[in-house]
């Protein structure tokens, strides 16, 4: 069945280091991917998205890489800061059947940034 | 940043009570969603709506019901709350397809505890 999973449940990094959070997906028809950040007690916050016609997209301090060959998605955070500590979710969806109507979420990776 | 609101933020209630969780968005989004999330776990879609008078059940079976009488409002109701309903409930909305992004924007969530 369709699934989105994450390789590492917890990632601990030193402040200032770069962080890489990985995600695997199984639905070959997925053509739109999103990374969300969720802080404790809050709803998921959109970070960055990427469509399947791209393999890389950059935002402010964040980069998403998409490898469709191995169905792998990663989120890179440059110069990680304490404020980046949160749970990060990847989500996938497909434009098949009329539009991006459902997101499939992975289990989440907790990023802990240490001073 | 999306303008989507949920009330109450926290609710502690006894078994058997009827409750309604409110969700409103001011962006005119046609598609709205309800997710259920246990602490540290992935989000599970329980209801969604394509627009006024449209409601669909999500991937996770839920005893709750929803209504969509107005575009901006998507309340979720539990007729008789039980301890198994204890969870965080997240509301989301999405802009029409064809725009710059197809992501869903989330509210802050309602943390429900049923005693």
mmCIF file of C-alpha atoms in Angstrom:
data_model
loop_
_atom_site.group_PDB
_atom_site.id
_atom_site.type_symbol
_atom_site.label_atom_id
_atom_site.label_comp_id
_atom_site.label_asym_id
_atom_site.label_seq_id
_atom_site.Cartn_x
_atom_site.Cartn_y
_atom_site.Cartn_z
ATOM 1 C CA UNK A 1 0.000 0.000 0.000
ATOM 2 C CA UNK A 2 0.945 3.642 -0.036
ATOM 3 C CA UNK A 3 3.237 4.723 2.729
ATOM 4 C CA UNK A 4 5.623 7.436 3.642
ATOM 5 C CA UNK A 5 8.203 6.617 6.236
ATOM 6 C CA UNK A 6 11.216 8.207 7.835
ATOM 7 C CA UNK A 7 14.586 6.552 8.326
ATOM 8 C CA UNK A 8 15.506 8.100 11.666
ATOM 9 C CA UNK A 9 13.042 8.706 14.468
ATOM 10 C CA UNK A 10 15.387 11.072 16.358
ATOM 11 C CA UNK A 11 18.235 13.235 15.135
ATOM 12 C CA UNK A 12 20.531 15.081 17.540
ATOM 13 C CA UNK A 13 22.814 17.795 16.176
ATOM 14 C CA UNK A 14 25.063 20.513 17.490
ATOM 15 C CA UNK A 15 24.020 24.095 17.013
ATOM 16 C CA UNK A 16 25.586 25.424 13.839
ATOM 17 C CA UNK A 17 25.895 22.034 12.158
ATOM 18 C CA UNK A 18 23.889 21.043 9.116
ATOM 19 C CA UNK A 19 20.981 18.635 9.580
ATOM 20 C CA UNK A 20 19.680 16.099 7.119
ATOM 21 C CA UNK A 21 16.304 14.463 7.640
ATOM 22 C CA UNK A 22 15.393 11.609 5.336
ATOM 23 C CA UNK A 23 12.116 10.221 4.104
ATOM 24 C CA UNK A 24 11.181 7.267 1.908
ATOM 25 C CA UNK A 25 7.967 6.975 -0.039
ATOM 26 C CA UNK A 26 6.456 4.018 -1.833
ATOM 27 C CA UNK A 27 3.825 5.463 -4.184
ATOM 28 C CA UNK A 28 5.376 5.968 -7.607
ATOM 29 C CA UNK A 29 2.394 8.097 -8.613
ATOM 30 C CA UNK A 30 3.148 10.727 -5.981
ATOM 31 C CA UNK A 31 4.177 13.923 -7.674
ATOM 32 C CA UNK A 32 4.102 16.518 -4.933
ATOM 33 C CA UNK A 33 5.985 16.421 -1.659
ATOM 34 C CA UNK A 34 5.925 18.678 1.364
ATOM 35 C CA UNK A 35 7.997 19.083 4.490
ATOM 36 C CA UNK A 36 6.310 20.288 7.665
ATOM 37 C CA UNK A 37 7.738 21.357 11.003
ATOM 38 C CA UNK A 38 5.711 20.768 14.137
ATOM 39 C CA UNK A 39 6.656 22.312 17.427
ATOM 40 C CA UNK A 40 5.237 21.021 20.668
ATOM 41 C CA UNK A 41 1.595 21.975 21.134
ATOM 42 C CA UNK A 42 1.245 23.484 17.674
ATOM 43 C CA UNK A 43 -0.051 22.473 14.288
ATOM 44 C CA UNK A 44 2.321 21.500 11.459
ATOM 45 C CA UNK A 45 3.936 24.467 9.766
ATOM 46 C CA UNK A 46 4.755 24.394 6.051
ATOM 47 C CA UNK A 47 8.493 24.553 5.371
ATOM 48 C CA UNK A 48 9.056 23.761 1.727
ATOM 49 C CA UNK A 49 7.539 21.760 -1.097
ATOM 50 C CA UNK A 50 8.776 20.182 -4.299
ATOM 51 C CA UNK A 51 7.093 18.802 -7.386
ATOM 52 C CA UNK A 52 8.257 15.664 -9.136
ATOM 53 C CA UNK A 53 9.562 17.592 -12.139
ATOM 54 C CA UNK A 54 12.325 18.960 -9.904
ATOM 55 C CA UNK A 55 15.083 17.239 -7.962
ATOM 56 C CA UNK A 56 16.128 20.126 -5.762
ATOM 57 C CA UNK A 57 14.543 23.186 -4.305
ATOM 58 C CA UNK A 58 16.020 25.734 -1.935
ATOM 59 C CA UNK A 59 14.470 27.991 0.622
ATOM 60 C CA UNK A 60 15.860 30.052 3.424
ATOM 61 C CA UNK A 61 18.419 27.744 5.134
ATOM 62 C CA UNK A 62 16.502 24.706 3.880
ATOM 63 C CA UNK A 63 16.933 22.532 0.823
ATOM 64 C CA UNK A 64 14.731 19.658 -0.273
ATOM 65 C CA UNK A 65 16.156 16.938 -2.491
ATOM 66 C CA UNK A 66 14.008 14.468 -4.380
ATOM 67 C CA UNK A 67 15.349 11.242 -5.831
ATOM 68 C CA UNK A 68 12.529 9.623 -7.758
ATOM 69 C CA UNK A 69 14.660 6.661 -8.796
ATOM 70 C CA UNK A 70 14.884 5.388 -5.232
ATOM 71 C CA UNK A 71 11.757 7.186 -3.962
ATOM 72 C CA UNK A 72 13.684 9.217 -1.444
ATOM 73 C CA UNK A 73 13.175 12.719 -0.107
ATOM 74 C CA UNK A 74 15.461 14.667 2.189
ATOM 75 C CA UNK A 75 15.364 17.954 4.045
ATOM 76 C CA UNK A 76 18.633 19.732 4.671
ATOM 77 C CA UNK A 77 18.801 22.487 7.242
ATOM 78 C CA UNK A 78 21.902 24.641 7.148
ATOM 79 C CA UNK A 79 23.454 26.066 10.316
ATOM 80 C CA UNK A 80 20.910 24.426 12.572
ATOM 81 C CA UNK A 81 19.628 26.635 15.366
ATOM 82 C CA UNK A 82 17.901 25.822 18.669
ATOM 83 C CA UNK A 83 14.673 27.137 17.158
ATOM 84 C CA UNK A 84 14.819 24.346 14.613
ATOM 85 C CA UNK A 85 14.157 21.783 17.338
ATOM 86 C CA UNK A 86 10.847 20.174 16.440
ATOM 87 C CA UNK A 87 9.324 17.124 14.793
ATOM 88 C CA UNK A 88 9.620 17.141 11.020
ATOM 89 C CA UNK A 89 7.116 15.343 8.795
ATOM 90 C CA UNK A 90 7.309 14.601 5.128
ATOM 91 C CA UNK A 91 4.063 14.228 3.214
ATOM 92 C CA UNK A 92 3.239 13.060 -0.276
ATOM 93 C CA UNK A 93 0.284 13.422 -2.570
ATOM 94 C CA UNK A 94 -0.706 12.776 -6.131
ATOM 95 C CA UNK A 95 -2.588 14.792 -8.702
ATOM 96 C CA UNK A 96 -4.167 11.569 -9.911
ATOM 97 C CA UNK A 97 -7.943 11.405 -9.563
ATOM 98 C CA UNK A 98 -8.608 15.059 -9.684
ATOM 99 C CA UNK A 99 -6.060 16.906 -7.648
ATOM 100 C CA UNK A 100 -3.891 17.003 -4.574
ATOM 101 C CA UNK A 101 -6.678 16.169 -2.231
ATOM 102 C CA UNK A 102 -5.056 13.834 0.264
ATOM 103 C CA UNK A 103 -1.728 13.988 1.991
ATOM 104 C CA UNK A 104 -0.031 10.883 3.278
ATOM 105 C CA UNK A 105 2.192 11.655 6.245
ATOM 106 C CA UNK A 106 5.203 9.819 7.534
ATOM 107 C CA UNK A 107 5.781 9.105 11.210
ATOM 108 C CA UNK A 108 8.006 12.125 11.833
ATOM 109 C CA UNK A 109 11.616 12.716 12.878
ATOM 110 C CA UNK A 110 12.412 14.590 16.039
ATOM 111 C CA UNK A 111 15.283 17.034 15.604
ATOM 112 C CA UNK A 112 17.071 17.984 18.817
ATOM 113 C CA UNK A 113 19.568 20.829 18.582
ATOM 114 C CA UNK A 114 22.165 21.021 21.339
ATOM 115 C CA UNK A 115 24.177 24.150 22.178
ATOM 116 C CA UNK B 1 1.146 32.413 6.527
ATOM 117 C CA UNK B 2 -2.312 30.907 6.615
ATOM 118 C CA UNK B 3 -5.190 32.232 8.706
ATOM 119 C CA UNK B 4 -6.861 29.154 10.110
ATOM 120 C CA UNK B 5 -8.273 29.029 13.603
ATOM 121 C CA UNK B 6 -9.353 26.281 15.941
ATOM 122 C CA UNK B 7 -11.288 26.490 19.184
ATOM 123 C CA UNK B 8 -11.025 25.433 21.868
ATOM 124 C CA UNK B 9 -7.280 24.843 22.039
ATOM 125 C CA UNK B 10 -7.679 22.493 24.992
ATOM 126 C CA UNK B 11 -10.750 20.607 26.167
ATOM 127 C CA UNK B 12 -11.176 18.215 29.073
ATOM 128 C CA UNK B 13 -14.572 16.598 29.181
ATOM 129 C CA UNK B 14 -16.379 13.663 30.737
ATOM 130 C CA UNK B 15 -17.472 10.500 28.978
ATOM 131 C CA UNK B 16 -20.784 10.726 27.159
ATOM 132 C CA UNK B 17 -20.717 14.453 26.521
ATOM 133 C CA UNK B 18 -21.396 15.907 23.097
ATOM 134 C CA UNK B 19 -18.668 18.193 21.829
ATOM 135 C CA UNK B 20 -18.038 20.321 18.770
ATOM 136 C CA UNK B 21 -14.568 21.369 17.704
ATOM 137 C CA UNK B 22 -14.552 24.554 15.672
ATOM 138 C CA UNK B 23 -12.388 25.321 12.655
ATOM 139 C CA UNK B 24 -12.491 28.487 10.604
ATOM 140 C CA UNK B 25 -10.353 29.901 7.822
ATOM 141 C CA UNK B 26 -10.494 33.345 6.309
ATOM 142 C CA UNK B 27 -8.716 32.606 3.044
ATOM 143 C CA UNK B 28 -11.684 31.388 1.042
ATOM 144 C CA UNK B 29 -10.132 27.953 0.615
ATOM 145 C CA UNK B 30 -12.550 25.435 -0.795
ATOM 146 C CA UNK B 31 -10.900 22.308 0.565
ATOM 147 C CA UNK B 32 -10.728 21.634 4.280
ATOM 148 C CA UNK B 33 -9.537 18.680 6.328
ATOM 149 C CA UNK B 34 -9.597 17.172 9.801
ATOM 150 C CA UNK B 35 -6.711 15.050 11.075
ATOM 151 C CA UNK B 36 -6.242 13.102 14.275
ATOM 152 C CA UNK B 37 -2.776 12.925 15.786
ATOM 153 C CA UNK B 38 -1.544 11.111 18.867
ATOM 154 C CA UNK B 39 1.531 12.642 20.550
ATOM 155 C CA UNK B 40 4.648 12.241 18.433
ATOM 156 C CA UNK B 41 2.827 10.212 15.821
ATOM 157 C CA UNK B 42 1.824 10.768 12.226
ATOM 158 C CA UNK B 43 -1.331 12.560 11.186
ATOM 159 C CA UNK B 44 -4.342 10.512 10.106
ATOM 160 C CA UNK B 45 -7.032 12.007 7.892
ATOM 161 C CA UNK B 46 -10.517 11.527 9.374
ATOM 162 C CA UNK B 47 -12.675 13.904 7.296
ATOM 163 C CA UNK B 48 -12.390 16.258 4.356
ATOM 164 C CA UNK B 49 -14.518 18.583 2.311
ATOM 165 C CA UNK B 50 -14.245 19.834 -1.256
ATOM 166 C CA UNK B 51 -16.564 22.744 -0.617
ATOM 167 C CA UNK B 52 -19.933 23.771 0.762
ATOM 168 C CA UNK B 53 -22.257 20.804 1.361
ATOM 169 C CA UNK B 54 -19.447 18.354 0.531
ATOM 170 C CA UNK B 55 -18.045 16.021 3.184
ATOM 171 C CA UNK B 56 -16.099 12.794 2.876
ATOM 172 C CA UNK B 57 -14.685 10.298 5.337
ATOM 173 C CA UNK B 58 -10.948 10.035 5.500
ATOM 174 C CA UNK B 59 -8.599 7.111 5.733
ATOM 175 C CA UNK B 60 -8.942 6.595 9.482
ATOM 176 C CA UNK B 61 -12.328 5.516 10.720
ATOM 177 C CA UNK B 62 -13.774 8.013 13.162
ATOM 178 C CA UNK B 63 -16.990 8.239 15.164
ATOM 179 C CA UNK B 64 -17.037 11.975 14.617
ATOM 180 C CA UNK B 65 -19.109 13.828 12.043
ATOM 181 C CA UNK B 66 -18.520 17.067 10.152
ATOM 182 C CA UNK B 67 -20.544 19.651 8.321
ATOM 183 C CA UNK B 68 -19.709 22.326 5.753
ATOM 184 C CA UNK B 69 -22.514 24.844 5.544
ATOM 185 C CA UNK B 70 -20.222 27.796 4.927
ATOM 186 C CA UNK B 71 -16.928 27.931 3.045
ATOM 187 C CA UNK B 72 -15.009 29.283 5.991
ATOM 188 C CA UNK B 73 -16.353 26.939 8.667
ATOM 189 C CA UNK B 74 -15.786 23.174 9.110
ATOM 190 C CA UNK B 75 -16.867 22.002 12.582
ATOM 191 C CA UNK B 76 -16.290 18.473 13.877
ATOM 192 C CA UNK B 77 -18.763 16.902 16.303
ATOM 193 C CA UNK B 78 -18.573 13.940 18.652
ATOM 194 C CA UNK B 79 -22.052 12.949 19.817
ATOM 195 C CA UNK B 80 -20.830 10.962 22.798
ATOM 196 C CA UNK B 81 -17.210 11.400 23.800
ATOM 197 C CA UNK B 82 -15.234 8.407 25.074
ATOM 198 C CA UNK B 83 -11.706 8.083 26.498
ATOM 199 C CA UNK B 84 -10.608 6.502 23.197
ATOM 200 C CA UNK B 85 -11.315 9.870 21.547
ATOM 201 C CA UNK B 86 -8.524 11.482 23.540
ATOM 202 C CA UNK B 87 -6.146 12.900 20.961
ATOM 203 C CA UNK B 88 -5.105 16.054 19.141
ATOM 204 C CA UNK B 89 -7.398 17.166 16.332
ATOM 205 C CA UNK B 90 -5.901 19.288 13.578
ATOM 206 C CA UNK B 91 -7.816 21.229 10.961
ATOM 207 C CA UNK B 92 -6.294 22.223 7.637
ATOM 208 C CA UNK B 93 -7.281 23.965 4.437
ATOM 209 C CA UNK B 94 -5.873 24.186 0.955
ATOM 210 C CA UNK B 95 -6.073 26.790 -1.783
ATOM 211 C CA UNK B 96 -7.574 25.879 -5.157
ATOM 212 C CA UNK B 97 -5.360 23.878 -7.501
ATOM 213 C CA UNK B 98 -3.264 25.654 -10.068
ATOM 214 C CA UNK B 99 -1.720 28.172 -7.738
ATOM 215 C CA UNK B 100 1.837 28.523 -6.553
ATOM 216 C CA UNK B 101 1.401 25.805 -3.964
ATOM 217 C CA UNK B 102 -0.891 22.879 -3.282
ATOM 218 C CA UNK B 103 0.073 22.512 0.339
ATOM 219 C CA UNK B 104 -2.358 22.280 3.198
ATOM 220 C CA UNK B 105 -2.184 24.890 5.927
ATOM 221 C CA UNK B 106 -2.857 23.789 9.479
ATOM 222 C CA UNK B 107 -4.540 25.343 12.452
ATOM 223 C CA UNK B 108 -3.005 25.150 15.944
ATOM 224 C CA UNK B 109 -5.017 22.085 16.898
ATOM 225 C CA UNK B 110 -7.404 21.122 19.688
ATOM 226 C CA UNK B 111 -6.093 18.806 22.347
ATOM 227 C CA UNK B 112 -9.034 16.754 23.597
ATOM 228 C CA UNK B 113 -8.985 14.720 26.783
ATOM 229 C CA UNK B 114 -11.983 12.564 27.648
ATOM 230 C CA UNK B 115 -12.088 11.331 31.207
#
